[in-house]
mmCIF file of C-alpha atoms in Angstrom:
data_model
loop_
_atom_site.group_PDB
_atom_site.id
_atom_site.type_symbol
_atom_site.label_atom_id
_atom_site.label_comp_id
_atom_site.label_asym_id
_atom_site.label_seq_id
_atom_site.Cartn_x
_atom_site.Cartn_y
_atom_site.Cartn_z
ATOM 1 C CA MET A 63 79.937 81.797 110.342
ATOM 2 C CA LYS A 64 78.866 84.732 108.418
ATOM 3 C CA ILE A 65 80.787 87.830 109.110
ATOM 4 C CA THR A 66 80.253 91.391 107.983
ATOM 5 C CA LEU A 67 82.014 94.545 108.790
ATOM 6 C CA PHE A 68 80.009 97.658 107.734
ATOM 7 C CA GLY A 69 81.672 101.164 108.005
ATOM 8 C CA ILE A 70 83.970 103.437 105.412
ATOM 9 C CA THR A 71 87.450 102.740 104.236
ATOM 10 C CA SER A 72 88.777 106.467 105.454
ATOM 11 C CA CYS A 73 87.983 105.238 109.044
ATOM 12 C CA ASP A 74 90.994 104.609 111.369
ATOM 13 C CA THR A 75 88.674 102.353 113.827
ATOM 14 C CA VAL A 76 87.190 100.662 110.386
ATOM 15 C CA ARG A 77 90.560 100.068 108.912
ATOM 16 C CA LYS A 78 92.389 98.588 112.497
ATOM 17 C CA ALA A 79 88.925 95.948 112.798
ATOM 18 C CA ARG A 80 89.586 95.093 109.125
ATOM 19 C CA ARG A 81 93.473 94.293 109.685
ATOM 20 C CA PHE A 82 92.281 92.275 113.018
ATOM 21 C CA LEU A 83 90.234 90.188 110.889
ATOM 22 C CA ASP A 84 92.583 89.500 108.386
ATOM 23 C CA GLN A 85 94.908 88.602 110.627
ATOM 24 C CA GLN A 86 92.733 86.169 112.171
ATOM 25 C CA GLY A 87 92.431 84.474 108.652
ATOM 26 C CA LEU A 88 88.707 85.280 108.502
ATOM 27 C CA ASP A 89 86.438 85.382 105.479
ATOM 28 C CA TYR A 90 84.178 88.248 105.927
ATOM 29 C CA ARG A 91 82.700 90.578 103.972
ATOM 30 C CA PHE A 92 83.515 94.752 104.111
ATOM 31 C CA HIS A 93 80.081 96.905 103.581
ATOM 32 C CA ASP A 94 81.010 100.489 103.037
ATOM 33 C CA PHE A 95 77.981 102.911 104.037
ATOM 34 C CA ARG A 96 78.895 105.442 101.692
ATOM 35 C CA ALA A 97 79.733 103.444 98.353
ATOM 36 C CA ASP A 98 77.195 100.537 99.010
ATOM 37 C CA GLY A 99 74.732 102.280 101.259
ATOM 38 C CA LEU A 100 72.261 101.449 104.301
ATOM 39 C CA GLU A 101 68.915 99.543 103.891
ATOM 40 C CA PRO A 102 66.468 100.456 106.173
ATOM 41 C CA SER A 103 65.818 97.083 107.123
ATOM 42 C CA ARG A 104 69.137 96.509 108.027
ATOM 43 C CA VAL A 105 69.119 99.202 110.602
ATOM 44 C CA ASP A 106 66.344 97.907 111.944
ATOM 45 C CA ASP A 107 67.572 94.921 112.597
ATOM 46 C CA TRP A 108 70.726 96.682 114.879
ATOM 47 C CA LEU A 109 67.821 98.814 116.398
ATOM 48 C CA ARG A 110 66.353 95.818 117.822
ATOM 49 C CA GLN A 111 69.635 94.567 119.469
ATOM 50 C CA LEU A 112 71.179 97.972 120.428
ATOM 51 C CA ASP A 113 69.787 101.029 122.115
ATOM 52 C CA PRO A 114 69.596 103.342 119.745
ATOM 53 C CA VAL A 115 72.014 105.754 121.503
ATOM 54 C CA ALA A 116 74.914 102.721 121.375
ATOM 55 C CA LEU A 117 74.541 103.277 117.220
ATOM 56 C CA ILE A 118 75.429 107.129 116.772
ATOM 57 C CA ASN A 119 78.810 108.460 117.332
ATOM 58 C CA ARG A 120 77.958 111.194 119.238
ATOM 59 C CA ARG A 121 81.658 112.831 119.095
ATOM 60 C CA SER A 122 81.577 113.092 115.384
ATOM 61 C CA THR A 123 81.289 116.163 113.248
ATOM 62 C CA SER A 124 78.405 114.649 111.887
ATOM 63 C CA TRP A 125 76.764 114.996 115.294
ATOM 64 C CA ARG A 126 77.882 118.100 116.285
ATOM 65 C CA GLN A 127 76.714 119.630 112.958
ATOM 66 C CA LEU A 128 72.803 118.685 113.556
ATOM 67 C CA PRO A 129 70.608 120.959 114.587
ATOM 68 C CA GLU A 130 69.676 120.635 118.220
ATOM 69 C CA ALA A 131 66.286 119.655 117.345
ATOM 70 C CA GLN A 132 67.519 116.475 116.119
ATOM 71 C CA ARG A 133 70.056 115.776 118.406
ATOM 72 C CA ALA A 134 67.594 115.605 121.371
ATOM 73 C CA ASP A 135 65.209 112.950 119.637
ATOM 74 C CA LEU A 136 67.322 109.373 120.162
ATOM 75 C CA GLY A 137 64.221 107.067 119.945
ATOM 76 C CA PRO A 138 64.246 104.495 117.546
ATOM 77 C CA ASP A 139 62.753 105.945 114.461
ATOM 78 C CA ALA A 140 64.439 109.307 115.082
ATOM 79 C CA VAL A 141 67.861 107.420 114.972
ATOM 80 C CA LYS A 142 66.830 105.444 111.854
ATOM 81 C CA ALA A 143 65.938 108.127 110.011
ATOM 82 C CA LEU A 144 68.929 110.223 111.088
ATOM 83 C CA VAL A 145 71.680 107.262 109.896
ATOM 84 C CA LEU A 146 70.151 106.324 106.733
ATOM 85 C CA ASP A 147 69.828 110.401 105.924
ATOM 86 C CA ASN A 148 73.527 110.363 106.964
ATOM 87 C CA PRO A 149 75.547 107.237 107.408
ATOM 88 C CA THR A 150 78.687 108.709 109.077
ATOM 89 C CA LEU A 151 76.542 109.388 112.089
ATOM 90 C CA ILE A 152 77.020 105.583 113.108
ATOM 91 C CA LYS A 153 79.752 104.765 115.507
ATOM 92 C CA ARG A 154 81.738 102.629 113.826
ATOM 93 C CA PRO A 155 82.616 99.579 112.546
ATOM 94 C CA VAL A 156 79.690 97.750 113.158
ATOM 95 C CA LEU A 157 80.309 93.847 113.407
ATOM 96 C CA GLU A 158 77.911 91.194 112.773
ATOM 97 C CA ILE A 159 78.364 87.841 113.108
ATOM 98 C CA ASP A 160 75.440 85.902 112.197
ATOM 99 C CA GLY A 161 73.219 88.572 112.997
ATOM 100 C CA ARG A 162 74.787 89.145 116.138
ATOM 101 C CA ILE A 163 75.856 93.054 116.265
ATOM 102 C CA GLU A 164 78.967 94.398 118.140
ATOM 103 C CA VAL A 165 79.063 98.344 117.280
ATOM 104 C CA GLY A 166 83.104 99.873 117.541
ATOM 105 C CA PHE A 167 86.197 97.864 118.062
ATOM 106 C CA SER A 168 87.998 95.911 120.695
ATOM 107 C CA PRO A 169 89.916 93.449 119.668
ATOM 108 C CA GLU A 170 89.188 91.441 122.672
ATOM 109 C CA ARG A 171 85.527 91.845 122.491
ATOM 110 C CA TYR A 172 86.003 90.637 119.082
ATOM 111 C CA GLN A 173 88.262 87.376 119.991
ATOM 112 C CA GLU A 174 85.399 86.922 122.608
ATOM 113 C CA LEU A 175 82.663 86.797 119.723
ATOM 114 C CA LEU A 176 84.611 84.871 117.431
ATOM 115 C CA ALA A 177 85.306 82.074 120.017
ATOM 116 C CA SER A 178 81.475 81.837 120.691
#
């Protein structure tokens, strides 16, 4: 099983998800958006599986600081451009398990994904 957790180290929710994975004794890779960057092909993969709106944290300060015109267009191409320019717009964490994607953290949901 290949597991990658994407996020930023300063995010409390990412810390909870990392603690959960550690407690489960799972071998995973942590990818920090700020330190490691974000590849366009990765975002393309996510957007093939997710509704573009699900990838955006619309409660974040980064989101509220965007001009209204950018917040109005949430199509795949616009979301891709937004998150590549500002990865902190991504709802965190993003968990990839063998190519499947989960956005946000829920211990119950993580248990389900890991069991399947």
